PDB file of C-alpha atoms in Angstrom:
ATOM      1  CA  UNK A 100      77.005 128.980 100.103  1.00 46.00           C
ATOM      2  CA  UNK A 101      78.245 126.220  97.791  1.00 51.00           C
ATOM      3  CA  UNK A 102      79.546 122.818  98.782  1.00 54.00           C
ATOM      4  CA  UNK A 103      83.263 122.440  99.341  1.00 56.00           C
ATOM      5  CA  UNK A 104      84.892 119.350  97.877  1.00 62.00           C
ATOM      6  CA  UNK A 105      88.390 117.924  98.083  1.00 59.00           C
ATOM      7  CA  UNK A 106      90.080 118.699  94.769  1.00 66.00           C
ATOM      8  CA  UNK A 107      93.165 116.582  95.382  1.00 62.00           C
ATOM      9  CA  UNK A 108      95.254 119.588  96.405  1.00 70.00           C
ATOM     10  CA  UNK A 109      96.999 118.775  99.684  1.00 69.00           C
ATOM     11  CA  UNK A 110      97.226 122.495 100.496  1.00 71.00           C
ATOM     12  CA  UNK A 111      93.546 122.267 101.435  1.00 70.00           C
ATOM     13  CA  UNK A 112      94.586 120.106 104.395  1.00 71.00           C
ATOM     14  CA  UNK A 113      98.167 121.159 105.030  1.00 72.00           C
ATOM     15  CA  UNK A 114      97.955 124.919 104.448  1.00 71.00           C
ATOM     16  CA  UNK A 115      97.737 128.005 106.634  1.00 74.00           C
ATOM     17  CA  UNK A 116      94.382 126.948 108.116  1.00 74.00           C
ATOM     18  CA  UNK A 117      95.820 123.718 109.558  1.00 80.00           C
ATOM     19  CA  UNK A 118      96.121 123.641 113.342  1.00 85.00           C
ATOM     20  CA  UNK A 119      99.618 122.163 113.308  1.00 86.00           C
ATOM     21  CA  UNK A 120      99.819 121.873 117.097  1.00 93.00           C
ATOM     22  CA  UNK A 121      96.621 119.790 117.170  1.00 91.00           C
ATOM     23  CA  UNK A 122      97.871 117.473 114.410  1.00 91.00           C
ATOM     24  CA  UNK A 123     101.223 117.014 116.178  1.00 94.00           C
ATOM     25  CA  UNK A 124      99.409 116.308 119.465  1.00 97.00           C
ATOM     26  CA  UNK A 125      97.312 113.577 117.805  1.00 96.00           C
ATOM     27  CA  UNK A 126     100.439 112.086 116.235  1.00 96.00           C
ATOM     28  CA  UNK A 127     102.263 112.050 119.590  1.00 98.00           C
ATOM     29  CA  UNK A 128      99.317 110.519 121.446  1.00 98.00           C
ATOM     30  CA  UNK A 129      98.844 107.790 118.834  1.00 98.00           C
ATOM     31  CA  UNK A 130     102.579 107.067 118.807  1.00 97.00           C
ATOM     32  CA  UNK A 131     102.565 106.842 122.625  1.00 98.00           C
ATOM     33  CA  UNK A 132      99.484 104.591 122.701  1.00 97.00           C
ATOM     34  CA  UNK A 133     100.859 102.204 120.084  1.00 97.00           C
ATOM     35  CA  UNK A 134     104.326 102.260 121.675  1.00 97.00           C
ATOM     36  CA  UNK A 135     103.032 101.323 125.128  1.00 98.00           C
ATOM     37  CA  UNK A 136     100.227  99.042 123.960  1.00 98.00           C
ATOM     38  CA  UNK A 137     100.996  97.600 120.491  1.00 96.00           C
ATOM     39  CA  UNK A 138      97.659  95.752 120.464  1.00 98.00           C
ATOM     40  CA  UNK A 139      95.677  98.973 121.091  1.00 98.00           C
ATOM     41  CA  UNK A 140      93.266 100.293 118.487  1.00 98.00           C
ATOM     42  CA  UNK A 141      92.663 104.014 118.076  1.00 97.00           C
ATOM     43  CA  UNK A 142      89.648 105.410 116.247  1.00 95.00           C
ATOM     44  CA  UNK A 143      89.493 109.044 115.195  1.00 93.00           C
ATOM     45  CA  UNK A 144      86.355 110.968 114.306  1.00 88.00           C
ATOM     46  CA  UNK A 145      86.947 112.816 111.056  1.00 84.00           C
ATOM     47  CA  UNK A 146      84.697 115.193 109.162  1.00 76.00           C
ATOM     48  CA  UNK A 147      87.317 116.569 106.782  1.00 76.00           C
ATOM     49  CA  UNK A 148      88.533 113.432 104.999  1.00 78.00           C
ATOM     50  CA  UNK A 149      92.085 114.399 105.920  1.00 83.00           C
ATOM     51  CA  UNK A 150      94.713 112.385 104.026  1.00 84.00           C
ATOM     52  CA  UNK A 151      97.199 110.384 106.146  1.00 89.00           C
ATOM     53  CA  UNK A 152      94.674 110.166 109.005  1.00 92.00           C
ATOM     54  CA  UNK A 153      95.054 106.374 109.250  1.00 95.00           C
ATOM     55  CA  UNK A 154      98.696 106.028 108.268  1.00 95.00           C
ATOM     56  CA  UNK A 155     101.212 105.060 110.968  1.00 95.00           C
ATOM     57  CA  UNK A 156     103.177 107.963 112.428  1.00 95.00           C
ATOM     58  CA  UNK A 157     106.404 106.308 111.206  1.00 94.00           C
ATOM     59  CA  UNK A 158     105.091 106.834 107.660  1.00 94.00           C
ATOM     60  CA  UNK A 159     104.172 110.476 108.295  1.00 91.00           C
ATOM     61  CA  UNK A 160     100.548 109.818 109.190  1.00 93.00           C
ATOM     62  CA  UNK A 161      98.474 110.841 112.182  1.00 95.00           C
ATOM     63  CA  UNK A 162      98.453 107.255 113.414  1.00 97.00           C
ATOM     64  CA  UNK A 163      94.821 106.261 113.854  1.00 97.00           C
ATOM     65  CA  UNK A 164      93.902 102.658 113.073  1.00 97.00           C
ATOM     66  CA  UNK A 165      90.359 103.479 111.960  1.00 95.00           C
ATOM     67  CA  UNK A 166      88.414 106.539 110.872  1.00 92.00           C
ATOM     68  CA  UNK A 167      84.844 107.269 111.961  1.00 88.00           C
ATOM     69  CA  UNK A 168      83.734 109.447 109.063  1.00 80.00           C
ATOM     70  CA  UNK A 169      80.865 111.538 110.380  1.00 76.00           C
ATOM     71  CA  UNK A 170      79.491 112.546 106.971  1.00 74.00           C
ATOM     72  CA  UNK A 171      77.972 109.076 106.556  1.00 74.00           C
ATOM     73  CA  UNK A 172      76.456 109.062 110.048  1.00 75.00           C
ATOM     74  CA  UNK A 173      75.125 112.602 109.600  1.00 78.00           C
ATOM     75  CA  UNK A 174      73.530 111.620 106.279  1.00 80.00           C
ATOM     76  CA  UNK A 175      71.717 108.676 107.909  1.00 82.00           C
ATOM     77  CA  UNK A 176      70.440 110.933 110.688  1.00 83.00           C
ATOM     78  CA  UNK A 177      69.220 113.411 108.083  1.00 86.00           C
ATOM     79  CA  UNK A 178      67.457 110.676 106.095  1.00 87.00           C
ATOM     80  CA  UNK A 179      65.802 109.192 109.179  1.00 88.00           C
ATOM     81  CA  UNK A 180      64.374 112.555 110.241  1.00 85.00           C
TER      82      UNK A 180
END
């Protein structure tokens, strides 16, 4: 099976395979956290490289402050083995 890469087409992230309810849940939780505790920091683990992951919900993003991109961590684990 070949590697899958992001081609720049947003349909790869916002198409029929997207779990819309999960994305909306993450947006609502981040909006609630930052509304109640403006100084709070939220970090989301991401393996897909999803665009808008770290944009504020007011700007149409998912609302995380930082992204923990697991591909880098997984590569280090692979190299250390």
